[in-house]
Amino acid sequence: MTELIHYEVKGNIGAIKIDNPPVNALSVNKGVIQGILDSIKEGEHDPSVSGFLLLGAGKNFSGGADISEFGKPKDPDLATLRDLLAYMDTVTKPIIAAISGPTMGGGLELALTCHYRIASADAVLALPEVKLGILPGAGGTQRLPRIIGPQRALPLMVNGDFIGAKNAFDLGIVEHLVEGDLYDEALRWSRRIIKEGKPIKRASQLEVSMSESVDEFIGKAREDIASRWRGYPAPMAIVECVKAALTLPFSDGLKVEREEFEKLVVSNESKSLRHLFFSERQANKVSGVAKNESQLAVNAVAVVGSGTMGTGITMSFANAGIPVVIIDTDDHNLTRGLETIKRNYDATVSKGKLSSEIRDKRIGLIRGSTKLEDVAEADLIIEAVFEEMEIKKSVFSSLDSIAKRDAILATNTSTLDINEIAAVTSRPERVIGLHFFSPANVMQLLEVVRGEKTSPSVIATAMAIGKRIKKVPVCVGVCDGFVGNRMIHRYIREAEYLIEEGALPHEVDKAIESFGFAMGPFRMGDLAGLDIGWAIRKRKSKTRHPDQRYVSIPDEICERGWFGQKTGQGYYKYENGSRTPLVNEEVNAIVIAHSANKGIQRREIQSQEIVERLMFALVNEGANILSEGIAQRASDIDVIYAFGYGFPRYRGGPMFYANTIGLEKVAEGIRDFAAGSLGSHWVVSPHLLKLIEDHKIFGD
Ligand code: 3HC
Ligand code: NAI
């Protein structure tokens, strides 16, 4: 038997422990599932064994099927999860699951097939397969509705929600909760079940029933999913499985589940989502930073600048229970910043998403100050003042003299050279970029920008603190715009060229939104505020090359005071404070007049061209960024785009998407654009060409 399963007879109980670190994944090829099956078979034939206890070694029961095995050949001599669960449904001695820590997907399906379930307080249960573009494929869609009813089971599976032990108990998934040692109590409880001769409760034999009509229930679910999950096939497939659970015998329901699962697991959507699952974890590994690199303890934080970003950053730390002092030299701006924070928390409370006690606790962790000296106690200081090099340098040189010797000095700059900022301090090795995205308390992405001299320990601390405040940190190098914004500038520039050549803003947005982005580039601009880009363009106007093609449409719009949603119009009109964008005919007239003034003959542009030009702009710049080593790996770029820019997750990120459609096609497309009369800015990235020549793809 595999060493990943420990089988031990404790009195009259056959205890089976899954020991496959780090999350006890139910691997086929490593023999984990076969090991469980063999143990049960051994106990079935052992007269001294009256029942089984199934549990996980380490922190959890099981994180589910081994995701890395999807799409790979399985050893035909070893049992699959379905084989094991089918056998368990025939076993005549009670099997009790002792659930602890994350118990997910196939791990929970294994527990649901056991006859009784006991859980420790730290247990977190979920059927999160939908997040990987698949569905619970080991009977979960058939057993869970039988255990807790379809109305409760369906949303859990469609959303992949995590639920705690108490919630699982209230729902009836778990029959007994344990505060103390799970193993001891589970053994005691199992013996009691056996002693009292409790029946073997098989979920597969439970009646599934509901008060409302099945057709109505399924009809409503289909409607809801069609509107909420555009582009994601798994949620609808889950509905079909639940329908099967409601209308077919258990074994036929399993067949439907299996068919749906097999279709999903080979889909591009699932491959993309699995790619992002592993990419997010891969992003934690930073070259030159050892896994066990020493880290600085961060117990107190200071944020300098209480504007748009400073307030959001402050909230992110307070939300994680870390005390923050927020400092602004301008009294008025500090008051405004503190009020914004309070207003944001109040809004969350009034939406019912936060209790007033937690709000008060979080606000209690935040202190405002107008004195830079108040950074003295902080372990981490994040500067978020105006985007001006001279101001940043002056702030950093003051911070250097006030801050603790080992404190980390971070900047939230989005465009400036971090090495230049670090150079004004006596501790460049402790200077780093922490590039948050707006709104900083909401957006998950955090670009951790390593300077030339930033020490590995500072990078390790920054990555860890990023996770602690529930962000997705990705380490990048220094260049204008770092990874995300440098690429998005190419994308926005291309969108502007498109409107100059013949498309209208809403047509560009429509094409991109149909591709799967939550918002097209012009709606995004209106939301972020067009004045931000305008200010940057004005600042950079002196260094702009006169031969470079420049689209002045955004400037013409800003000159009218139209900055987007906040002023009631930008590329779109927003009536009576609404966020619904309405086509802005005045902007369309500006766009058309602009093309005429420039002597550009407008033409009809198909949505395919719009999508390709914007996507290839991202991919091509991503390839350049990789060749310069600004991003460590292609998958990091995908994570940045999925978590920071609304790139459709079911397409896996721009680089994975390029792999999916073929790098040759991308290069050919770029060559075609370059050959057009207005295409001189297109040059295929040498890195992309090299990959094609070497028959490689991004990530190889
Ligand atoms: N299969 C393979 N590897 C897995 C895995 C799984 N199910 N779950 C986690 N891992 C790996 C991660 O890739 C990571 O590897 P690395 O160290 O080499 O980067 C390592 O385990 C640790 O993972 P995390 O960093 O995510 O650990 P956390 O402690 O933060 O979180 C967790 C633990 C909540 C279990 C989280 O890992 C998770 O959500 N895992 C996925 C759960 C899931 O989706 N399960 C369903 C799988 S599909 C399935 O079961 C199909 C079935 O219906 C037939
Ligand atoms: P903001 O203009 O909203 O706020 C800046 C604040 O800094 C003001 O309250 C100002 O009073 C204060 N300030 C100026 N000089 C100071 C000093 N010497 N000491 C203390 N406080 C001082 O600016 P915003 O938008 O919050 O940007 C801050 C930084 O974050 C910039 O570097 C910007 O590039 C970056 N950033 C901005 C994003 C955005 O979407 N706004 C996104 C990501 C990064």
XYZ file of N, CA and C in Angstrom, residues 276 437 443 445 447 474 481 483-492 517 524 614-615 617-619 621-622 625 634-649 652-655:
141
model
N -4.854 29.545 -14.491
C -4.793 30.671 -13.553
C -4.640 30.198 -12.109
N -3.865 49.005 -7.015
C -4.747 49.441 -8.105
C -6.015 50.045 -7.512
N -9.508 46.246 -5.268
C -8.779 45.530 -6.318
C -7.795 44.532 -5.700
N -5.208 42.891 -7.256
C -3.819 42.829 -7.733
C -2.896 43.753 -6.948
N 1.158 44.807 -7.617
C 2.460 44.622 -8.258
C 3.541 44.976 -7.227
N 2.248 40.063 -7.255
C 3.072 39.550 -8.353
C 4.319 40.434 -8.410
N 5.497 52.152 -16.123
C 4.203 51.455 -16.109
C 4.283 50.036 -15.579
N 4.376 46.198 -15.362
C 3.830 45.253 -16.346
C 2.429 45.667 -16.801
N 1.529 45.784 -15.829
C 0.121 45.973 -16.175
C -0.128 47.245 -16.969
N 0.327 48.374 -16.450
C 0.026 49.651 -17.120
C 0.815 49.822 -18.408
N 2.033 49.269 -18.438
C 2.798 49.388 -19.686
C 2.027 48.694 -20.820
N 1.469 47.531 -20.517
C 0.690 46.827 -21.543
C -0.627 47.547 -21.843
N -1.272 48.056 -20.787
C -2.595 48.660 -21.012
C -2.450 49.930 -21.853
N -1.292 50.578 -21.763
C -1.114 51.774 -22.597
C -1.123 51.404 -24.076
N -0.541 50.267 -24.410
C -0.558 49.812 -25.819
C -1.989 49.519 -26.260
N -2.727 48.936 -25.356
C -4.119 48.536 -25.636
C -4.978 49.796 -25.820
N -4.799 50.770 -24.926
C -5.599 51.997 -25.028
C -5.189 52.778 -26.280
N -14.344 40.937 -21.550
C -13.952 41.940 -20.546
C -15.219 42.508 -19.910
N -14.006 51.993 -19.336
C -13.033 51.925 -18.248
C -12.457 53.318 -17.979
N -6.575 44.902 -30.256
C -6.352 45.187 -28.831
C -5.641 44.022 -28.140
N -6.034 42.798 -28.469
C -5.398 41.651 -27.793
C -3.950 41.487 -28.245
N -2.020 43.760 -29.259
C -1.220 44.841 -28.662
C -0.753 44.418 -27.264
N -1.654 43.788 -26.514
C -1.289 43.315 -25.168
C -0.220 42.227 -25.261
N -0.465 41.259 -26.126
C 0.428 40.096 -26.212
C 1.826 40.524 -26.666
N 3.310 43.443 -26.429
C 4.042 44.179 -25.392
C 4.420 43.221 -24.252
N 3.533 42.275 -23.965
C 3.842 41.263 -22.940
C 5.102 40.495 -23.322
N 8.080 42.623 -22.654
C 8.295 42.697 -21.198
C 9.006 41.428 -20.701
N 5.525 34.248 -18.198
C 4.298 34.630 -18.918
C 3.078 34.494 -18.010
N 3.084 33.464 -17.171
C 1.892 33.247 -16.336
C 1.708 34.385 -15.325
N 2.796 35.071 -14.933
C 2.644 36.228 -14.026
C 1.843 37.328 -14.721
N 2.099 37.493 -16.013
C 1.357 38.520 -16.771
C -0.125 38.147 -16.800
N -0.394 36.860 -16.978
C -1.792 36.418 -16.986
C -2.469 36.718 -15.652
N -1.751 36.479 -14.560
C -2.323 36.750 -13.238
C -2.601 38.250 -13.100
N -1.647 39.065 -13.539
C -1.822 40.524 -13.461
C -3.080 40.941 -14.224
N -3.264 40.373 -15.404
C -4.418 40.778 -16.216
C -5.737 40.229 -15.690
N -5.710 39.006 -15.143
C -6.961 38.434 -14.629
C -7.390 39.136 -13.340
N -6.423 39.528 -12.500
C -6.786 40.101 -11.202
C -6.797 41.631 -11.186
N -6.172 42.265 -12.178
C -6.078 43.729 -12.125
C -6.778 44.445 -13.260
N -7.090 43.736 -14.336
C -7.592 44.455 -15.522
C -8.876 43.863 -16.105
N -9.496 42.948 -15.369
C -10.771 42.397 -15.836
C -10.661 41.541 -17.081
N -9.458 41.005 -17.358
C -9.326 40.104 -18.498
C -10.187 38.874 -18.220
N -10.976 38.415 -19.217
C -11.861 37.277 -18.928
C -11.072 36.064 -18.437
N -11.388 35.644 -17.230
C -10.618 34.554 -16.608
C -10.752 33.273 -17.414
N -7.957 32.801 -19.583
C -6.661 32.478 -18.981
C -5.631 33.588 -18.925
N -5.943 34.784 -19.411
C -4.934 35.862 -19.448
C -4.403 36.000 -20.866
N -3.820 37.168 -21.185
C -3.432 37.424 -22.582
C -2.408 36.435 -23.146
N -1.436 36.029 -22.327
C -0.375 35.175 -22.865
C -0.905 33.751 -23.094
